[in-house]
Amino acid sequence: MRDQTRCVRVPTISDKGYASLAVPTHRASTIPFPDAEAYQTRSQRGPDGYSYGLSGTPTSRALEAQITALEGGARTVLLPSGQGAVMMSILALVSAGGRLLLPDSVYPPARDLALHDLARFGIITEFYDPCSLADLETKLAPGAQMVWLESPGSTTMEMQDFRAIADLAHRHGALVGCDNTWASPLNFKPITHGADLVVEALTKYFGGHSDVLMGSITTADDATGAAIKRTMGRFGIGVSPDDCALVLRGIQTMHIRLRHVGAVSLRLAEWARQQPVVAGVLHPALPGAPGHDLWKRDFSGPSGVFSIVFNDAATPHLYPALDLMRSFVIGASWGGTRSLLAPMDVSGSRSLARPGAPDVYLRVNIGLEAEEDLQADLETLCTELTKRSGT
């Protein structure tokens, strides 16, 4: 064998006696086969077989298996982002001419997907009041193929009666999908409450360090998961094993991080609603907050994300007041080590009337900074809003 060949032929080494607590990162595009017949019959390896890097490596399989166990599902597939997981959940399972029902409080990019791209593909979208079973039932006419839930709702934190909605959807022959990113499976398991599939933005609590983009879809039955995986293959969608390794690492500390940020968020939410400049605090785990009874019935713990509504006099001054923050960072997403504030105007992200509801919310994500430093920032914010508004 010449040196030129030796440069591209890695010697086989023994791994006997080797073990690691970390999941190895397996990278591959091409998968070699032992002979020509094995290559010709590669399709018989099934959805969990290895035939090309796009279909996964042992690293991605490890992450899929861990998420499946946490969700209590049958199969998990991985996508490059949470939004990608929402998109694939719908495109793989809703046909042209079929109807998709989204809660009016849905994640804004999911709304944009429905109004622009799904409409081009012939999928009809209707928005329903997330808190009204009656409104949903009037829209569950023949042709409804999927009902989507997001509980609590994006930014405005509406809680949905998950089991009642799932039962209603199934009676009309519709699948039930949901975005569970706020809670994660540590605090809520949608499949046990009737969901056929659940999406997680692994970018957030799973990854935990604001350095990876990924999403997952976990299905209640294997056939649905395999169908989604086949659609992904036709679309040419896969994920990087290096990114999978980052998420696998993040999961190791997810429980303790989520427990910490949930507890801090509740204390700061309680403090915030005592401030004169605050008109309301939307945190489902906070006693007395909208949707608290549903949260208490169905969820096992709080998230670190909640929203604050300021009074009418203070709201116009919110943006300049946020420039005074020292510990909080202004930015989207959540679930990382840094605490974030995101001023959100939802006026362009609703299809149904919202009499008396505000348009501007301050979404708060609690990270791992000292609680005292975070409260000091919120005190500065409230003081500045009081000064600027004269209230």
Short mmCIF file of C-alpha atoms in Angstrom, two decimals:
data_model
loop_
_atom_site.label_atom_id
_atom_site.label_comp_id
_atom_site.label_asym_id
_atom_site.label_seq_id
_atom_site.Cartn_x
_atom_site.Cartn_y
_atom_site.Cartn_z
CA MET A 1 0.00 0.00 0.00
CA ARG A 2 1.43 3.35 -1.00
CA ASP A 3 1.65 6.33 1.32
CA GLN A 4 -0.93 8.23 -0.72
CA THR A 5 -3.45 5.47 0.07
CA ARG A 6 -2.37 5.27 3.70
CA CYS A 7 -3.24 8.97 4.05
CA VAL A 8 -6.92 8.20 3.45
CA ARG A 9 -7.12 4.77 5.13
CA VAL A 10 -7.41 5.04 8.91
CA PRO A 11 -6.11 1.95 10.73
CA THR A 12 -8.63 -0.06 12.73
CA ILE A 13 -7.95 0.23 16.44
CA SER A 14 -9.44 -1.66 19.34
CA ASP A 15 -11.85 0.08 21.68
CA LYS A 16 -11.82 -2.80 24.16
CA GLY A 17 -11.79 -1.47 27.71
CA TYR A 18 -12.67 2.05 26.61
CA ALA A 19 -15.74 3.78 28.02
CA SER A 20 -16.85 7.37 28.36
CA LEU A 21 -19.61 9.12 30.27
CA ALA A 22 -19.93 11.53 27.33
CA VAL A 23 -21.69 10.43 24.15
CA PRO A 24 -19.09 10.25 21.35
CA THR A 25 -19.57 12.60 18.41
CA HIS A 26 -19.90 10.48 15.27
CA ARG A 27 -19.56 12.50 12.06
CA ALA A 28 -20.35 10.98 8.68
CA SER A 29 -21.77 11.73 5.27
CA THR A 30 -20.90 8.49 3.49
CA ILE A 31 -21.59 5.17 5.20
CA PRO A 32 -19.48 2.29 3.77
CA PHE A 33 -21.08 -1.11 3.16
CA PRO A 34 -19.36 -4.48 3.57
CA ASP A 35 -20.34 -5.63 0.07
CA ALA A 36 -22.39 -4.71 -2.99
CA GLU A 37 -25.42 -6.71 -1.92
CA ALA A 38 -25.63 -4.83 1.39
CA TYR A 39 -25.60 -1.59 -0.56
CA GLN A 40 -28.33 -2.77 -2.92
CA THR A 41 -30.58 -3.76 0.00
CA ARG A 42 -29.84 -0.72 2.16
CA SER A 43 -33.51 0.37 2.19
CA GLN A 44 -34.26 -2.75 4.26
CA ARG A 45 -32.35 -1.24 7.16
CA GLY A 46 -35.45 0.78 8.00
CA PRO A 47 -35.78 4.21 9.62
CA ASP A 48 -33.22 3.39 12.30
CA GLY A 49 -30.62 1.91 9.99
CA TYR A 50 -27.50 3.70 8.82
CA SER A 51 -27.13 4.18 5.09
CA TYR A 52 -26.19 7.84 4.65
CA GLY A 53 -25.20 10.61 7.04
CA LEU A 54 -28.40 12.56 6.37
CA SER A 55 -30.42 9.86 8.13
CA GLY A 56 -28.37 10.20 11.32
CA THR A 57 -25.38 8.84 13.20
CA PRO A 58 -25.12 7.14 16.61
CA THR A 59 -24.81 10.62 18.17
CA SER A 60 -28.14 11.82 16.79
CA ARG A 61 -29.72 8.46 17.63
CA ALA A 62 -28.64 8.88 21.25
CA LEU A 63 -30.28 12.32 21.42
CA GLU A 64 -33.45 11.05 19.76
CA ALA A 65 -33.69 8.19 22.25
CA GLN A 66 -33.17 10.46 25.25
CA ILE A 67 -35.86 12.91 24.11
CA THR A 68 -38.27 10.06 23.33
CA ALA A 69 -37.83 8.75 26.87
CA LEU A 70 -38.38 12.21 28.40
CA GLU A 71 -41.52 12.82 26.32
CA GLY A 72 -42.96 9.35 26.86
CA GLY A 73 -43.34 8.90 23.10
CA ALA A 74 -42.55 6.30 20.46
CA ARG A 75 -40.13 8.09 18.10
CA THR A 76 -38.26 11.38 17.88
CA VAL A 77 -36.82 13.10 14.82
CA LEU A 78 -34.43 16.06 14.88
CA LEU A 79 -34.54 19.21 12.78
CA PRO A 80 -32.28 22.27 12.43
CA SER A 81 -34.57 24.52 14.54
CA GLY A 82 -37.78 24.62 16.54
CA GLN A 83 -39.51 26.46 13.72
CA GLY A 84 -38.29 23.77 11.33
CA ALA A 85 -39.92 21.18 13.60
CA VAL A 86 -43.22 23.07 13.53
CA MET A 87 -43.02 23.30 9.74
CA MET A 88 -42.25 19.61 9.23
CA SER A 89 -44.98 18.50 11.66
CA ILE A 90 -47.54 20.20 9.46
CA LEU A 91 -46.15 19.55 5.98
CA ALA A 92 -45.66 15.84 6.64
CA LEU A 93 -49.17 15.25 7.98
CA VAL A 94 -51.57 17.86 6.54
CA SER A 95 -52.57 17.51 2.89
CA ALA A 96 -53.40 20.14 0.30
CA GLY A 97 -57.03 21.10 0.80
CA GLY A 98 -56.88 20.07 4.44
CA ARG A 99 -57.48 22.49 7.29
CA LEU A 100 -55.10 23.39 10.09
CA LEU A 101 -56.40 25.04 13.27
CA LEU A 102 -53.91 27.23 15.13
CA PRO A 103 -54.47 29.03 18.45
CA ASP A 104 -54.53 32.78 17.89
CA SER A 105 -51.69 33.08 20.42
CA VAL A 106 -49.37 30.85 18.38
CA TYR A 107 -45.64 31.59 17.97
CA PRO A 108 -45.50 34.41 15.38
CA PRO A 109 -43.18 32.61 12.89
CA ALA A 110 -45.64 29.69 12.88
CA ARG A 111 -48.39 32.17 12.01
CA ASP A 112 -46.27 33.56 9.18
CA LEU A 113 -45.62 30.04 7.91
CA ALA A 114 -49.35 29.37 7.78
CA LEU A 115 -50.33 32.64 6.13
CA HIS A 116 -47.61 32.65 3.50
CA ASP A 117 -46.15 29.23 2.73
CA LEU A 118 -48.86 26.78 3.81
CA ALA A 119 -51.38 28.85 1.89
CA ARG A 120 -49.26 28.41 -1.26
CA PHE A 121 -49.32 24.65 -0.70
CA GLY A 122 -53.11 24.59 -0.49
CA ILE A 123 -53.34 24.09 3.29
CA ILE A 124 -56.16 26.15 4.80
CA THR A 125 -55.44 27.71 8.19
CA GLU A 126 -57.98 29.02 10.67
CA PHE A 127 -57.19 30.63 14.01
CA TYR A 128 -59.20 29.78 17.11
CA ASP A 129 -59.52 31.38 20.53
CA PRO A 130 -57.02 29.39 22.64
CA CYS A 131 -59.26 29.64 25.70
CA SER A 132 -62.60 28.77 24.06
CA LEU A 133 -63.64 25.19 23.37
CA ALA A 134 -66.84 26.52 21.82
CA ASP A 135 -64.91 28.61 19.28
CA LEU A 136 -62.71 25.64 18.41
CA GLU A 137 -65.68 23.34 17.94
CA THR A 138 -67.38 25.71 15.52
CA LYS A 139 -64.22 25.59 13.36
CA LEU A 140 -63.74 21.81 13.52
CA ALA A 141 -65.80 21.24 10.39
CA PRO A 142 -65.05 18.32 8.06
CA GLY A 143 -61.60 18.65 6.56
CA ALA A 144 -59.82 19.66 9.75
CA GLN A 145 -56.70 17.50 9.75
CA MET A 146 -54.72 18.97 12.64
CA VAL A 147 -55.35 21.07 15.74
CA TRP A 148 -52.28 22.81 17.11
CA LEU A 149 -51.79 23.86 20.71
CA GLU A 150 -49.27 26.11 22.40
CA SER A 151 -49.89 26.29 26.12
CA PRO A 152 -49.08 28.76 27.48
CA GLY A 153 -49.41 30.98 24.43
CA SER A 154 -46.48 32.83 22.95
CA THR A 155 -45.85 36.05 24.93
CA THR A 156 -49.45 36.46 26.13
CA MET A 157 -49.34 33.20 28.13
CA GLU A 158 -52.89 31.90 27.60
CA MET A 159 -53.32 28.46 29.15
CA GLN A 160 -55.28 25.86 27.19
CA ASP A 161 -57.38 22.98 28.48
CA PHE A 162 -55.15 20.44 26.78
CA ARG A 163 -57.05 17.21 27.41
CA ALA A 164 -60.42 18.73 26.51
CA ILE A 165 -59.03 20.16 23.25
CA ALA A 166 -57.30 16.89 22.36
CA ASP A 167 -60.46 14.88 22.97
CA LEU A 168 -62.52 17.32 20.90
CA ALA A 169 -60.03 17.22 18.03
CA HIS A 170 -59.87 13.43 18.02
CA ARG A 171 -63.67 13.16 17.97
CA HIS A 172 -63.55 15.14 14.72
CA GLY A 173 -60.79 12.97 13.26
CA ALA A 174 -58.01 15.58 13.57
CA LEU A 175 -54.47 15.01 14.76
CA VAL A 176 -53.25 16.96 17.78
CA GLY A 177 -49.85 18.67 17.64
CA CYS A 178 -48.30 21.13 20.04
CA ASP A 179 -45.31 23.31 20.81
CA ASN A 180 -44.13 22.47 24.34
CA THR A 181 -41.01 24.65 24.46
CA TRP A 182 -42.15 26.83 27.41
CA ALA A 183 -42.52 23.87 29.76
CA SER A 184 -40.20 21.20 28.30
CA PRO A 185 -41.08 17.57 29.08
CA LEU A 186 -39.74 18.06 32.60
CA ASN A 187 -42.77 20.19 33.46
CA PHE A 188 -45.43 18.93 31.03
CA LYS A 189 -45.76 15.81 28.87
CA PRO A 190 -48.27 16.52 26.08
CA ILE A 191 -48.41 12.94 24.82
CA THR A 192 -49.83 11.76 28.15
CA HIS A 193 -52.52 14.45 27.77
CA GLY A 194 -53.62 13.34 24.30
CA ALA A 195 -51.13 14.85 21.83
CA ASP A 196 -50.21 12.87 18.74
CA LEU A 197 -46.96 14.78 18.38
CA VAL A 198 -44.98 17.33 20.36
CA VAL A 199 -42.41 19.86 19.17
CA GLU A 200 -39.58 21.20 21.31
CA ALA A 201 -37.22 24.02 20.38
CA LEU A 202 -34.07 22.31 21.65
CA THR A 203 -32.36 25.67 21.15
CA LYS A 204 -33.80 26.73 24.49
CA TYR A 205 -33.87 24.69 27.71
CA PHE A 206 -32.42 21.52 26.20
CA GLY A 207 -29.33 23.20 24.73
CA GLY A 208 -29.22 25.65 27.60
CA HIS A 209 -26.25 27.77 26.52
CA SER A 210 -27.47 29.93 23.60
CA ASP A 211 -25.00 28.31 21.22
CA VAL A 212 -27.02 25.77 19.23
CA LEU A 213 -30.12 25.72 17.01
CA MET A 214 -32.18 22.54 16.88
CA GLY A 215 -35.74 21.27 17.14
CA SER A 216 -37.41 17.92 17.75
CA ILE A 217 -40.67 16.19 16.94
CA THR A 218 -41.73 13.31 19.18
CA THR A 219 -44.70 11.21 18.14
CA ALA A 220 -47.06 9.11 20.20
CA ASP A 221 -46.86 6.21 17.73
CA ASP A 222 -44.01 4.87 15.65
CA ALA A 223 -45.83 4.97 12.31
CA THR A 224 -46.38 8.73 12.47
CA GLY A 225 -42.76 9.31 13.43
CA ALA A 226 -41.52 7.11 10.58
CA ALA A 227 -43.75 9.01 8.12
CA ILE A 228 -42.27 12.31 9.26
CA LYS A 229 -38.75 10.90 8.97
CA ARG A 230 -39.39 9.79 5.38
CA THR A 231 -40.67 13.27 4.51
CA MET A 232 -37.55 14.79 6.05
CA GLY A 233 -35.40 12.53 3.88
CA ARG A 234 -37.19 13.66 0.74
CA PHE A 235 -36.72 17.29 1.79
CA GLY A 236 -33.03 16.64 2.50
CA ILE A 237 -33.25 17.78 6.14
CA GLY A 238 -30.78 16.57 8.75
CA VAL A 239 -28.83 17.87 11.73
CA SER A 240 -25.15 18.12 12.63
CA PRO A 241 -23.79 15.51 15.07
CA ASP A 242 -21.72 18.28 16.65
CA ASP A 243 -24.93 20.18 17.42
CA CYS A 244 -26.44 16.97 18.79
CA ALA A 245 -23.47 16.67 21.13
CA LEU A 246 -24.11 20.19 22.43
CA VAL A 247 -27.75 19.38 23.14
CA LEU A 248 -26.83 16.08 24.79
CA ARG A 249 -24.47 18.02 27.06
CA GLY A 250 -27.15 20.59 27.85
CA ILE A 251 -29.69 17.95 28.86
CA GLN A 252 -27.35 16.82 31.64
CA THR A 253 -28.07 20.02 33.60
CA MET A 254 -31.54 20.85 32.27
CA HIS A 255 -33.42 19.63 35.34
CA ILE A 256 -31.40 21.67 37.80
CA ARG A 257 -31.36 24.76 35.56
CA LEU A 258 -35.10 24.64 34.99
CA ARG A 259 -35.82 24.18 38.68
CA HIS A 260 -33.66 27.21 39.51
CA VAL A 261 -35.02 29.59 36.86
CA GLY A 262 -38.58 28.54 37.62
CA ALA A 263 -38.22 29.40 41.30
CA VAL A 264 -36.52 32.74 40.59
CA SER A 265 -39.10 33.65 37.96
CA LEU A 266 -41.93 33.13 40.44
CA ARG A 267 -40.32 35.34 43.07
CA LEU A 268 -39.56 38.11 40.59
CA ALA A 269 -43.03 37.84 39.04
CA GLU A 270 -44.58 38.22 42.48
CA TRP A 271 -42.35 41.24 43.16
CA ALA A 272 -43.22 42.79 39.78
CA ARG A 273 -46.97 42.67 40.27
CA GLN A 274 -46.62 44.72 43.45
CA GLN A 275 -45.12 47.64 41.52
CA PRO A 276 -47.49 50.58 40.87
CA VAL A 277 -46.30 50.98 37.27
CA VAL A 278 -47.17 47.33 36.46
CA ALA A 279 -50.68 46.65 35.16
CA GLY A 280 -50.35 42.87 35.17
CA VAL A 281 -47.99 39.90 35.32
CA LEU A 282 -48.65 36.87 33.12
CA HIS A 283 -47.03 33.79 34.64
CA PRO A 284 -49.29 30.71 34.70
CA ALA A 285 -47.48 29.27 37.73
CA LEU A 286 -48.14 32.43 39.77
CA PRO A 287 -51.19 32.06 42.05
CA GLY A 288 -53.94 34.36 40.88
CA ALA A 289 -52.51 34.77 37.38
CA PRO A 290 -54.68 33.92 34.36
CA GLY A 291 -54.69 30.19 33.67
CA HIS A 292 -53.16 29.26 37.02
CA ASP A 293 -55.77 26.58 37.77
CA LEU A 294 -55.02 24.76 34.51
CA TRP A 295 -51.28 25.05 35.13
CA LYS A 296 -51.68 23.67 38.65
CA ARG A 297 -53.78 20.76 37.41
CA ASP A 298 -51.56 19.67 34.51
CA PHE A 299 -48.00 20.92 35.04
CA SER A 300 -45.36 19.67 37.46
CA GLY A 301 -43.24 22.85 37.66
CA PRO A 302 -42.80 26.43 36.47
CA SER A 303 -40.81 27.78 33.57
CA GLY A 304 -38.43 30.73 33.72
CA VAL A 305 -40.39 32.77 31.15
CA PHE A 306 -43.20 35.21 31.90
CA SER A 307 -44.55 38.53 30.65
CA ILE A 308 -45.15 41.91 32.25
CA VAL A 309 -47.72 44.47 31.14
CA PHE A 310 -47.12 48.08 32.17
CA ASN A 311 -49.78 50.73 32.60
CA ASP A 312 -50.87 52.88 29.68
CA ALA A 313 -48.83 55.88 30.80
CA ALA A 314 -45.60 53.91 31.16
CA THR A 315 -45.75 51.65 28.09
CA PRO A 316 -44.70 54.33 25.53
CA HIS A 317 -41.47 54.80 27.51
CA LEU A 318 -40.54 51.12 27.69
CA TYR A 319 -37.92 51.05 24.92
CA PRO A 320 -35.66 53.84 26.21
CA ALA A 321 -36.01 52.59 29.79
CA LEU A 322 -34.70 49.17 28.74
CA ASP A 323 -31.41 50.77 27.70
CA LEU A 324 -30.55 51.10 31.41
CA MET A 325 -30.38 47.35 32.03
CA ARG A 326 -27.07 46.00 33.32
CA SER A 327 -27.71 42.28 33.96
CA PHE A 328 -30.54 41.55 31.55
CA VAL A 329 -29.72 41.39 27.82
CA ILE A 330 -32.20 42.54 25.19
CA GLY A 331 -32.78 39.59 22.88
CA ALA A 332 -35.03 36.84 21.58
CA SER A 333 -35.22 33.20 22.66
CA TRP A 334 -34.86 31.89 26.20
CA GLY A 335 -33.48 28.97 28.17
CA GLY A 336 -29.80 29.96 28.16
CA THR A 337 -27.59 31.04 31.03
CA ARG A 338 -28.18 34.76 30.39
CA SER A 339 -31.38 36.54 31.37
CA LEU A 340 -33.23 38.22 28.54
CA LEU A 341 -35.83 40.93 28.08
CA ALA A 342 -37.84 41.17 24.86
CA PRO A 343 -40.36 43.99 24.29
CA MET A 344 -43.11 42.40 22.20
CA ASP A 345 -45.83 44.20 20.24
CA VAL A 346 -48.45 41.56 19.35
CA SER A 347 -50.82 43.89 17.51
CA GLY A 348 -49.76 42.46 14.14
CA SER A 349 -49.80 38.86 15.34
CA ARG A 350 -53.47 38.29 16.09
CA SER A 351 -56.42 37.45 13.86
CA LEU A 352 -59.22 37.52 16.43
CA ALA A 353 -60.55 40.51 18.35
CA ARG A 354 -59.01 41.07 21.80
CA PRO A 355 -61.23 43.66 23.50
CA GLY A 356 -59.36 45.50 26.23
CA ALA A 357 -56.18 43.43 25.83
CA PRO A 358 -52.86 45.30 25.62
CA ASP A 359 -50.64 45.19 22.55
CA VAL A 360 -47.21 45.59 24.17
CA TYR A 361 -45.71 43.07 26.59
CA LEU A 362 -42.28 42.70 28.13
CA ARG A 363 -41.27 39.05 27.94
CA VAL A 364 -38.85 38.10 30.70
CA ASN A 365 -36.52 35.11 30.57
CA ILE A 366 -34.68 34.26 33.77
CA GLY A 367 -31.13 32.92 33.45
CA LEU A 368 -28.45 32.05 35.96
CA GLU A 369 -27.29 35.47 37.19
CA ALA A 370 -27.69 36.39 40.86
CA GLU A 371 -31.33 36.98 41.65
CA GLU A 372 -30.43 40.21 43.44
CA ASP A 373 -28.82 41.62 40.29
CA LEU A 374 -31.88 40.76 38.21
CA GLN A 375 -34.24 42.36 40.71
CA ALA A 376 -32.05 45.47 40.78
CA ASP A 377 -32.46 45.77 37.00
CA LEU A 378 -36.23 45.40 37.24
CA GLU A 379 -36.28 48.01 40.02
CA THR A 380 -34.32 50.38 37.79
CA LEU A 381 -36.76 49.73 34.96
CA CYS A 382 -39.84 50.41 37.09
CA THR A 383 -38.28 53.53 38.61
CA GLU A 384 -37.38 54.91 35.19
CA LEU A 385 -40.86 54.18 33.80
CA THR A 386 -42.42 55.89 36.79
CA LYS A 387 -40.21 58.94 36.31
CA ARG A 388 -40.78 59.18 32.56
CA SER A 389 -44.54 58.65 32.76
CA GLY A 390 -45.11 60.87 35.77
CA THR A 391 -47.13 58.15 37.53
#
